Amino acid sequence: MHSYQRVEKDDVADISREDNNVFRSLAMLPAKMNKKADIILISIVVAIVVLLITMTLLTSQDKIKQENTHNTSTFEANPTISNLYLNSLLSSQFNSSIIENDTTFDRIERLPDEIKPLHYEIDLQPNYQQLYIIGRSKIEILCLNRTDRIVLHKKDIDIQRMAVYGNGLKYHILHVQQDLKNELFHIQLDHHLIGGHHYQLHLWFKSQIVVNRRYGFYRSYYQNRSKQTRYLYVTQLSPTDARMVFPCFDEPSMKSTFKLSITSLPGYSALSNMPVQSYSILPNGHTLVSFATTVKMSTYLVGFVVSDFENLARYSSNGILVRTWTSKENIKQTQDALKLATAYISLFSNLFNITFPLPKLDLVAIPDFAVAGMENWGLITIMQDKLLCDMQYCSMRNYASTASVLAHEIAHQWFGNLVTMKWWNDLWLKEGFATFASQLGCKFMNRDLNLCRFIVSAAHENAMQFDSSIYSHPIHQPIESQINIKSQFDSISYRKAASLIRMLYHYIGPSSFVQGIQKFLRKYEYGNANNHDLWRSFTEVNNLINVGEVMDTWIYQKNYPLLTMKIKSNMVNISQSPFMEGRVHTSRARWLIPFCYMTENGFIQRKLIDLNGSMIPLPPSTSWIKGNCNRTGIYRINYEIDLWQKFVDLLQQQPQYFSSHDRANLLDDSYYLSRVDLLNVEIFLNMTRYLIAEHDYEAFNMGILRLKFLASILDEPFKQKAKKFILYLLRSNLYQNNQVDEYDINKIMMKVLVLRMASWAEYKPVLYQIKRAFQRWLHGYSLSPNLVPAIVEIGVSIGDEDDWNRVLKRYYEVDDDHSKKLCMKGLAASKNPKLLKRLLEIIMDEKQVKPDQTVQILDLIAKNPVGTDLVWKFITSHWDQFYNRYGKEIFSMPKLISLSICQMKTEMQLQNVELFFSYNKRLQNYKRLAEMEIERLRLKIRWIHRHQQQVQSWFRNICRELKL
Ligand SMILES: [Zn+2]
């Protein structure tokens, strides 16, 4: 599963020369890619299947014998699953009781280990009008230890009949009990099941089709070109909502095979994990679709999509059928995603040395989805705009995002699906690896586009920022309550884990790394594993270090190390302590650190830093030593002041002396060390002077956005000086040749960033050009997809109410997601509070704005300085509405909590936040996150208070020196 990405507003731009009207030519650049006419097969697979399979009618509608015996339910001996149609479902025929102390914070109760599911046969007969599902399942179970009870999961499901068979016996059910807190269903039998024997559990049940929410089996929707609402029906069962659709042993280690069938509407197609095996037309015109039996897998990976979508199809080079699905009107826009997906299938099959285990992979664009993508085995569901990324129309940034999400979900087909974590406390095993594998995928697949760098850099930075709080948590932590499972899906499990794996990759080397991965996947395929199993696989192929011993120090401790390097004589003393914002370092955490360092004569060396630190010899004839080569380690380094000064001078004198990763690393570390008062902020500020010669996005973005933050804390006259200095830094990029190679993502990102920053600094020639370009866009001219987001946002921000209304009108008129999103980003950039308030009302209307978009737009408005407080007030005053809408989703609520607070800077704002959190009881699920955000804001305010004067003086002096 992949979290949706924050819509970055501040890190992207472009510009043109004041005396040169080339901006228009920039904005009018043709589409990027010379599209080769790859032959895309418009899939006729369903039709082929239709021709090949035998039309089967259900020959029997065996009436289920309903023998009522005293407090038991009984059925005919071992009925088959073909008994699909139940004309009516009877009320419970057994004693039942409910444990109702429903609090999600109590200690979670796991399934007992006496029973193991082997195979499910599940028939689902949804009533798409009445929004419920009549279901029936037969679960083949293996008794591991003698027991007289069966315990499985169910939530919001009525089990109306059940039966247990085995050893030629029919077991009587004495009573059942529903444990609401743990979502467990206990079935008490009259006799014991015997260890080592197989049994069949038959269940007849009724579950719900969820509406206006995005989990379980839910109804999604879109509008076609005729503005008619069309529905589709989709599953989102991860992590623990399979139990909402069918009763099951809903833990990742309870792997089984599944034989699934579902009835579909006329004119609709049904998809699941496996290809269609047979289908039959029912008397009511619906279609009963049966799918081939799955491989052994976990319940959270089961998937269905019932829709009127069409598809494009293509075979990967290793013969796997890959299809992309969306509405008829949009289907051609999935061609580029389809090409990427087929390429990734082949890439990962080769990299992992295991062929994709299923005969097909479907990727379905979901118009209303709570996560960016979900890796259901063989049936990836994905946010619509990620799949509809036609390079002719979408920006390189969007393309990079699509490439990243696709690679992530496809990597999951091995990491997570083929080998699954034993329990949710090792979630990072699948999410960290899928994130890292997606980085590798982008690196190999899109080498020419260089997409990987930006994806890696953003993830690494995000992880280090999140993990510097005292309220962070270890990668591996116990799951104590139900809510803990969902709260695991955060930056630590995804991005820090990916950075950790990347650090290991660089330390043991690509060859050992890939061998270790292949060994691990082969050993545990179709099974479950934990972190120890993975470390063992690495150690077996690389006996130079004990990988488990090293990695355990990283996954069982929160935060990351700060290394302090001091040169004495010819030795460098490296000590370590935890890096943590704002607290006296009482933590005793220590790490075994895969360390890399380099010196001025090109000497590069790796060394494992001990728990108590290490000494390394300083090579002769060198005047400096820099650690964390290419920013591949998760640690910060503090050098002695002379060495920091040396780096400042080196960057000034020879800007390209270090790699762009190392330049970004020096800017990043010097800035964060100043934020914790371990380094004078002037070191960072002095270092930024070299940015006038920086043409690489990673380092430029790192420095310029931090300068922008520092400018934002200053009193007005000094803010103007800061803007002058930043404009000075933009100069060389501002006057660069405007003929951007639209294949070169670095140049594109730099242009957009420079454009945004020059506008922010109120550089009139740029504002003038943007205003013109914006008016052209309003009049229907098409602009370069890479530049148009910045043009529309800046255009609205400097425009008037009429402009805003015209963009809103455009929003209602356009059909495609990308255009709608573009308009919304523009609307969110207005500097008029009245218009922003109007926008806040509009985005809550689910008929106009999809709920997943609502959160992203709130994030954009909060980033707008005029909108930060408006959004906070709006979210807190509509808290119950937000909670009801998003409370059960994984990513939305944490984002809603954080998006305003992380933009705040004042004591008054802090007080409002503290007050809200102190009385809002419905925040308990997110207590740690709230505490983290409050602490971070408190520290930020304290830092501003202490350093504002110094920063102001620095900007005043630099402007004086440079005569700005
Ligand atoms: Zn994932």
XYZ file of C-alpha atoms and ligand atoms in Angstrom, residues 1-2 375 408 412 431 494, ligand 1:
8
model
C 0.000 0.000 0.000
C 1.224 3.440 -0.760
C -1.239 -4.074 -3.986
C 5.878 0.369 -5.324
C 4.734 -5.549 -3.393
C 6.390 -1.113 2.996
C 7.652 3.610 4.677
Zn 2.821 -0.285 0.064
